Amino acid sequence: MNDRPLGALVPNWTPPPAPEPMTLEGRYCRLEPLDAEKHAALLFNAFQGHDAHYDYLPTGPFHSAAQYHRWVKDVTSDPGNLFFAVFDLRAGAYLGVLSYLRIAPEAGSIEVGNINFSSAMQRSPVSTEAIYLTIKWALDAGYRRFEWKCNALNAPSRRTAQRLGFSFEGVFRQALVVKGRNRDTAWFAIIDAEWPALKEAYRVWLDPANFDLQGQQRERLGDLTGLVRAASDPTL
């Protein structure tokens, strides 16, 4: 008799579909498939003068629109990633980029990354909703695990992951060499069992009634998601 511990059965498991180019609509923003001809020049202008945004990204900063255009052409031709441009519906402008990556339908796992939000978009309902839309599509489509990874030295990214309801899972030491420097990688994730409660937290926070006339939040998203997270980041 085999009495060794085994993983729980996953009944009726069917791998979810791989994401294909699509548009995701929200209340505050719209995610569109990133396109060099349509978006590159506008996004370059949105990021220009803010080189620090690229400190923890694998590429950049870019010092010409042509250079950024080439980068967009390259990444959008890679079938392993699916990039989006973020359109701020109220501002009427393209203000950010993010992508799905490490897409593994057979494991039910997917990651959001390559996140670059302009200064005009940061710390706003637009930035929160942009991430929410990627989570919602993936977990509603049947993915079991949604990942967030960042340079372990990137404290703002770690704070954001926790605020958004991602649970801390540890640090992979010497995981990468990026721009000639060591990168330890902090891992966070949301799993499908947590999604119904997290979805409700996002619904409450993104509701216009959650903001006063000055745009200040009444309920903090981190307080709402903190009721769901399985583990918190010990550095925060």
mmCIF file of C-alpha atoms in Angstrom:
data_model
loop_
_atom_site.group_PDB
_atom_site.id
_atom_site.type_symbol
_atom_site.label_atom_id
_atom_site.label_comp_id
_atom_site.label_asym_id
_atom_site.label_seq_id
_atom_site.Cartn_x
_atom_site.Cartn_y
_atom_site.Cartn_z
ATOM 1 C CA MET A 1 0.000 0.000 0.000
ATOM 2 C CA ASN A 2 1.359 3.401 -0.953
ATOM 3 C CA ASP A 3 1.075 5.730 2.040
ATOM 4 C CA ARG A 4 3.255 8.501 0.649
ATOM 5 C CA PRO A 5 1.575 11.925 0.561
ATOM 6 C CA LEU A 6 0.371 12.918 -2.884
ATOM 7 C CA GLY A 7 -1.086 16.117 -4.257
ATOM 8 C CA ALA A 8 -4.820 16.665 -4.200
ATOM 9 C CA LEU A 9 -6.678 15.458 -7.253
ATOM 10 C CA VAL A 10 -7.825 18.151 -9.661
ATOM 11 C CA PRO A 11 -11.128 16.745 -10.911
ATOM 12 C CA ASN A 12 -12.228 17.382 -14.464
ATOM 13 C CA TRP A 13 -9.082 19.405 -15.187
ATOM 14 C CA THR A 14 -9.061 20.952 -18.638
ATOM 15 C CA PRO A 15 -6.231 23.330 -19.551
ATOM 16 C CA PRO A 16 -7.524 26.838 -20.236
ATOM 17 C CA PRO A 17 -6.976 28.552 -23.577
ATOM 18 C CA ALA A 18 -3.824 30.506 -24.250
ATOM 19 C CA PRO A 19 -4.624 34.212 -24.457
ATOM 20 C CA GLU A 20 -4.845 35.619 -27.953
ATOM 21 C CA PRO A 21 -4.781 39.279 -29.000
ATOM 22 C CA MET A 22 -7.898 40.839 -27.507
ATOM 23 C CA THR A 23 -9.277 44.043 -26.047
ATOM 24 C CA LEU A 24 -10.205 44.164 -22.361
ATOM 25 C CA GLU A 25 -12.658 46.901 -21.400
ATOM 26 C CA GLY A 26 -12.968 48.467 -17.976
ATOM 27 C CA ARG A 27 -14.563 51.499 -16.360
ATOM 28 C CA TYR A 28 -11.359 53.548 -16.246
ATOM 29 C CA CYS A 29 -9.188 52.024 -18.957
ATOM 30 C CA ARG A 30 -9.054 49.804 -22.000
ATOM 31 C CA LEU A 31 -6.311 47.286 -22.751
ATOM 32 C CA GLU A 32 -5.548 46.909 -26.460
ATOM 33 C CA PRO A 33 -3.087 44.575 -28.202
ATOM 34 C CA LEU A 34 0.159 46.548 -28.370
ATOM 35 C CA ASP A 35 0.925 47.672 -31.926
ATOM 36 C CA ALA A 36 4.068 49.499 -33.010
ATOM 37 C CA GLU A 37 2.393 51.646 -35.653
ATOM 38 C CA LYS A 38 -0.536 52.665 -33.468
ATOM 39 C CA HIS A 39 1.014 52.970 -30.034
ATOM 40 C CA ALA A 40 4.812 53.255 -30.038
ATOM 41 C CA ALA A 41 5.205 56.998 -30.629
ATOM 42 C CA LEU A 42 2.430 57.871 -28.177
ATOM 43 C CA LEU A 43 3.841 55.643 -25.454
ATOM 44 C CA PHE A 44 7.371 56.891 -26.017
ATOM 45 C CA ASN A 45 6.106 60.434 -25.396
ATOM 46 C CA ALA A 46 4.268 59.293 -22.259
ATOM 47 C CA PHE A 47 7.451 57.761 -20.809
ATOM 48 C CA GLN A 48 9.939 60.367 -22.023
ATOM 49 C CA GLY A 49 11.924 62.081 -19.299
ATOM 50 C CA HIS A 50 11.265 59.327 -16.752
ATOM 51 C CA ASP A 51 14.234 57.010 -17.235
ATOM 52 C CA ALA A 52 13.921 55.709 -13.669
ATOM 53 C CA HIS A 53 10.837 53.775 -14.767
ATOM 54 C CA TYR A 54 13.231 51.381 -16.513
ATOM 55 C CA ASP A 55 15.520 50.750 -13.531
ATOM 56 C CA TYR A 56 14.019 47.320 -12.827
ATOM 57 C CA LEU A 57 12.877 46.454 -16.346
ATOM 58 C CA PRO A 58 14.998 44.187 -18.580
ATOM 59 C CA THR A 59 15.265 46.811 -21.334
ATOM 60 C CA GLY A 60 15.353 50.594 -21.688
ATOM 61 C CA PRO A 61 15.445 53.428 -21.163
ATOM 62 C CA PHE A 62 14.827 54.401 -24.766
ATOM 63 C CA HIS A 63 16.173 57.697 -26.048
ATOM 64 C CA SER A 64 14.407 57.938 -29.389
ATOM 65 C CA ALA A 65 10.964 57.146 -30.728
ATOM 66 C CA ALA A 66 12.581 54.948 -33.383
ATOM 67 C CA GLN A 67 14.368 52.898 -30.717
ATOM 68 C CA TYR A 68 11.138 52.387 -28.782
ATOM 69 C CA HIS A 69 9.307 51.513 -32.008
ATOM 70 C CA ARG A 70 11.875 48.762 -32.694
ATOM 71 C CA TRP A 71 11.419 47.403 -29.188
ATOM 72 C CA VAL A 72 7.646 47.229 -29.627
ATOM 73 C CA LYS A 73 8.085 45.453 -32.978
ATOM 74 C CA ASP A 74 10.408 42.915 -31.359
ATOM 75 C CA VAL A 75 8.296 42.089 -28.312
ATOM 76 C CA THR A 76 5.020 41.885 -30.199
ATOM 77 C CA SER A 77 6.553 39.364 -32.610
ATOM 78 C CA ASP A 78 7.434 37.011 -29.724
ATOM 79 C CA PRO A 79 4.645 34.406 -29.377
ATOM 80 C CA GLY A 80 5.640 33.748 -25.774
ATOM 81 C CA ASN A 81 4.296 37.111 -24.618
ATOM 82 C CA LEU A 82 1.068 39.018 -25.188
ATOM 83 C CA PHE A 83 1.543 42.765 -24.740
ATOM 84 C CA PHE A 84 -1.150 45.382 -24.142
ATOM 85 C CA ALA A 85 -1.228 49.151 -24.410
ATOM 86 C CA VAL A 86 -3.246 50.825 -21.645
ATOM 87 C CA PHE A 87 -5.652 53.546 -22.766
ATOM 88 C CA ASP A 88 -6.846 55.908 -20.027
ATOM 89 C CA LEU A 89 -10.504 56.510 -20.913
ATOM 90 C CA ARG A 90 -10.797 59.777 -19.003
ATOM 91 C CA ALA A 91 -7.513 61.265 -20.177
ATOM 92 C CA GLY A 92 -8.036 59.965 -23.706
ATOM 93 C CA ALA A 93 -4.395 58.869 -23.882
ATOM 94 C CA TYR A 94 -2.186 55.781 -24.019
ATOM 95 C CA LEU A 95 -0.261 55.813 -20.760
ATOM 96 C CA GLY A 96 1.072 52.325 -20.059
ATOM 97 C CA VAL A 97 2.200 48.871 -21.137
ATOM 98 C CA LEU A 98 1.970 45.412 -19.582
ATOM 99 C CA SER A 99 1.931 41.833 -20.781
ATOM 100 C CA TYR A 100 1.061 38.237 -20.135
ATOM 101 C CA LEU A 101 4.159 36.038 -20.038
ATOM 102 C CA ARG A 102 5.221 32.590 -18.805
ATOM 103 C CA ILE A 103 1.942 31.390 -20.265
ATOM 104 C CA ALA A 104 1.506 27.705 -19.342
ATOM 105 C CA PRO A 105 -2.059 26.514 -20.002
ATOM 106 C CA GLU A 106 -1.075 22.904 -19.306
ATOM 107 C CA ALA A 107 -0.243 23.919 -15.724
ATOM 108 C CA GLY A 108 -3.006 26.512 -15.488
ATOM 109 C CA SER A 109 -0.397 29.176 -14.743
ATOM 110 C CA ILE A 110 0.159 32.634 -16.221
ATOM 111 C CA GLU A 111 2.081 35.761 -15.216
ATOM 112 C CA VAL A 112 1.612 39.499 -15.615
ATOM 113 C CA GLY A 113 4.778 41.485 -16.191
ATOM 114 C CA ASN A 114 6.731 43.954 -18.309
ATOM 115 C CA ILE A 115 4.696 46.591 -16.474
ATOM 116 C CA ASN A 116 5.570 50.177 -17.336
ATOM 117 C CA PHE A 117 2.991 52.741 -16.258
ATOM 118 C CA SER A 118 3.658 56.424 -16.935
ATOM 119 C CA SER A 119 3.765 58.903 -14.068
ATOM 120 C CA ALA A 120 0.340 60.185 -15.124
ATOM 121 C CA MET A 121 -1.093 56.692 -14.648
ATOM 122 C CA GLN A 122 0.593 55.582 -11.431
ATOM 123 C CA ARG A 123 -1.282 55.529 -8.118
ATOM 124 C CA SER A 124 -4.653 55.845 -9.848
ATOM 125 C CA PRO A 125 -7.726 53.684 -10.446
ATOM 126 C CA VAL A 126 -6.454 53.266 -14.012
ATOM 127 C CA SER A 127 -3.308 51.420 -12.934
ATOM 128 C CA THR A 128 -5.234 49.194 -10.528
ATOM 129 C CA GLU A 129 -7.916 48.383 -13.067
ATOM 130 C CA ALA A 130 -5.349 47.561 -15.755
ATOM 131 C CA ILE A 131 -3.911 44.796 -13.575
ATOM 132 C CA TYR A 132 -7.382 43.706 -12.473
ATOM 133 C CA LEU A 133 -8.491 43.221 -16.091
ATOM 134 C CA THR A 134 -5.568 40.873 -16.772
ATOM 135 C CA ILE A 135 -6.249 38.885 -13.602
ATOM 136 C CA LYS A 136 -9.967 38.685 -14.323
ATOM 137 C CA TRP A 137 -9.551 37.380 -17.845
ATOM 138 C CA ALA A 138 -7.065 34.703 -16.782
ATOM 139 C CA LEU A 139 -8.834 33.358 -13.706
ATOM 140 C CA ASP A 140 -12.271 33.556 -15.296
ATOM 141 C CA ALA A 141 -10.831 31.619 -18.263
ATOM 142 C CA GLY A 142 -9.817 28.752 -15.968
ATOM 143 C CA TYR A 143 -6.216 29.460 -14.954
ATOM 144 C CA ARG A 144 -5.405 28.154 -11.486
ATOM 145 C CA ARG A 145 -2.469 30.425 -10.726
ATOM 146 C CA PHE A 146 -1.696 34.039 -11.609
ATOM 147 C CA GLU A 147 1.870 35.193 -10.913
ATOM 148 C CA TRP A 148 3.662 38.458 -10.217
ATOM 149 C CA LYS A 149 7.451 38.543 -10.062
ATOM 150 C CA CYS A 150 9.812 41.455 -9.561
ATOM 151 C CA ASN A 151 13.347 42.387 -8.662
ATOM 152 C CA ALA A 152 13.569 41.739 -4.935
ATOM 153 C CA LEU A 153 15.072 45.229 -4.498
ATOM 154 C CA ASN A 154 12.014 46.827 -6.121
ATOM 155 C CA ALA A 155 10.121 47.782 -2.964
ATOM 156 C CA PRO A 156 7.345 49.697 -4.804
ATOM 157 C CA SER A 157 6.572 46.630 -6.935
ATOM 158 C CA ARG A 158 6.482 44.393 -3.871
ATOM 159 C CA ARG A 159 4.104 46.815 -2.126
ATOM 160 C CA THR A 160 1.902 46.936 -5.209
ATOM 161 C CA ALA A 161 1.724 43.154 -5.495
ATOM 162 C CA GLN A 162 0.639 42.828 -1.885
ATOM 163 C CA ARG A 163 -1.902 45.658 -2.187
ATOM 164 C CA LEU A 164 -3.393 43.929 -5.239
ATOM 165 C CA GLY A 165 -3.918 40.728 -3.280
ATOM 166 C CA PHE A 166 -0.935 38.653 -4.421
ATOM 167 C CA SER A 167 0.472 36.425 -1.693
ATOM 168 C CA PHE A 168 4.231 36.428 -1.081
ATOM 169 C CA GLU A 169 5.885 33.107 -1.906
ATOM 170 C CA GLY A 170 9.572 33.785 -1.384
ATOM 171 C CA VAL A 171 12.732 35.044 -3.087
ATOM 172 C CA PHE A 172 14.709 33.153 -5.721
ATOM 173 C CA ARG A 173 18.320 34.133 -5.106
ATOM 174 C CA GLN A 174 20.568 34.962 -8.072
ATOM 175 C CA ALA A 175 17.701 34.177 -10.411
ATOM 176 C CA LEU A 176 18.862 36.364 -13.298
ATOM 177 C CA VAL A 177 21.533 38.702 -14.592
ATOM 178 C CA VAL A 178 19.811 41.841 -15.890
ATOM 179 C CA LYS A 179 21.732 44.717 -17.456
ATOM 180 C CA GLY A 180 24.915 43.226 -16.033
ATOM 181 C CA ARG A 181 23.603 43.146 -12.462
ATOM 182 C CA ASN A 182 22.450 40.328 -10.204
ATOM 183 C CA ARG A 183 18.712 40.010 -9.757
ATOM 184 C CA ASP A 184 17.108 38.171 -6.877
ATOM 185 C CA THR A 185 13.444 37.664 -7.783
ATOM 186 C CA ALA A 186 10.526 38.026 -5.377
ATOM 187 C CA TRP A 187 7.573 35.754 -6.214
ATOM 188 C CA PHE A 188 3.903 36.480 -5.573
ATOM 189 C CA ALA A 189 0.750 34.721 -6.767
ATOM 190 C CA ILE A 190 -3.023 34.561 -6.650
ATOM 191 C CA ILE A 191 -4.699 31.166 -6.930
ATOM 192 C CA ASP A 192 -8.176 30.391 -8.189
ATOM 193 C CA ALA A 193 -9.616 29.615 -4.744
ATOM 194 C CA GLU A 194 -8.837 33.192 -3.676
ATOM 195 C CA TRP A 195 -10.328 34.808 -6.749
ATOM 196 C CA PRO A 196 -14.034 35.117 -5.776
ATOM 197 C CA ALA A 197 -13.183 37.101 -2.634
ATOM 198 C CA LEU A 198 -10.521 39.159 -4.399
ATOM 199 C CA LYS A 199 -12.904 39.927 -7.264
ATOM 200 C CA GLU A 200 -15.370 41.336 -4.731
ATOM 201 C CA ALA A 201 -12.590 43.422 -3.153
ATOM 202 C CA TYR A 202 -11.789 44.909 -6.553
ATOM 203 C CA ARG A 203 -15.474 45.544 -7.258
ATOM 204 C CA VAL A 204 -15.818 47.520 -4.038
ATOM 205 C CA TRP A 205 -12.606 49.474 -4.529
ATOM 206 C CA LEU A 206 -13.153 50.337 -8.204
ATOM 207 C CA ASP A 207 -16.734 51.509 -7.650
ATOM 208 C CA PRO A 208 -16.914 55.294 -8.214
ATOM 209 C CA ALA A 209 -18.731 55.533 -4.867
ATOM 210 C CA ASN A 210 -15.438 54.548 -3.212
ATOM 211 C CA PHE A 211 -13.931 57.927 -4.143
ATOM 212 C CA ASP A 212 -14.861 61.339 -2.773
ATOM 213 C CA LEU A 213 -15.172 64.519 -4.825
ATOM 214 C CA GLN A 214 -11.402 65.038 -4.627
ATOM 215 C CA GLY A 215 -10.766 61.514 -5.895
ATOM 216 C CA GLN A 216 -9.561 60.241 -2.524
ATOM 217 C CA GLN A 217 -10.349 56.618 -1.739
ATOM 218 C CA ARG A 218 -12.716 55.794 1.086
ATOM 219 C CA GLU A 219 -11.720 52.120 1.380
ATOM 220 C CA ARG A 220 -8.092 51.061 0.883
ATOM 221 C CA LEU A 221 -7.635 48.166 -1.534
ATOM 222 C CA GLY A 222 -4.880 46.695 0.617
ATOM 223 C CA ASP A 223 -7.277 46.496 3.569
ATOM 224 C CA LEU A 224 -9.804 44.630 1.437
ATOM 225 C CA THR A 225 -7.333 42.204 -0.140
ATOM 226 C CA GLY A 226 -5.537 41.659 3.164
ATOM 227 C CA LEU A 227 -8.511 39.596 4.291
ATOM 228 C CA VAL A 228 -7.786 37.129 1.485
ATOM 229 C CA ARG A 229 -3.989 36.951 1.095
ATOM 230 C CA ALA A 230 -2.451 33.676 2.230
ATOM 231 C CA ALA A 231 0.908 35.259 3.109
ATOM 232 C CA SER A 232 2.302 38.765 3.487
ATOM 233 C CA ASP A 233 5.684 40.096 2.385
ATOM 234 C CA PRO A 234 7.903 40.205 5.503
ATOM 235 C CA THR A 235 9.850 43.199 4.135
ATOM 236 C CA LEU A 236 6.776 45.480 4.084
#
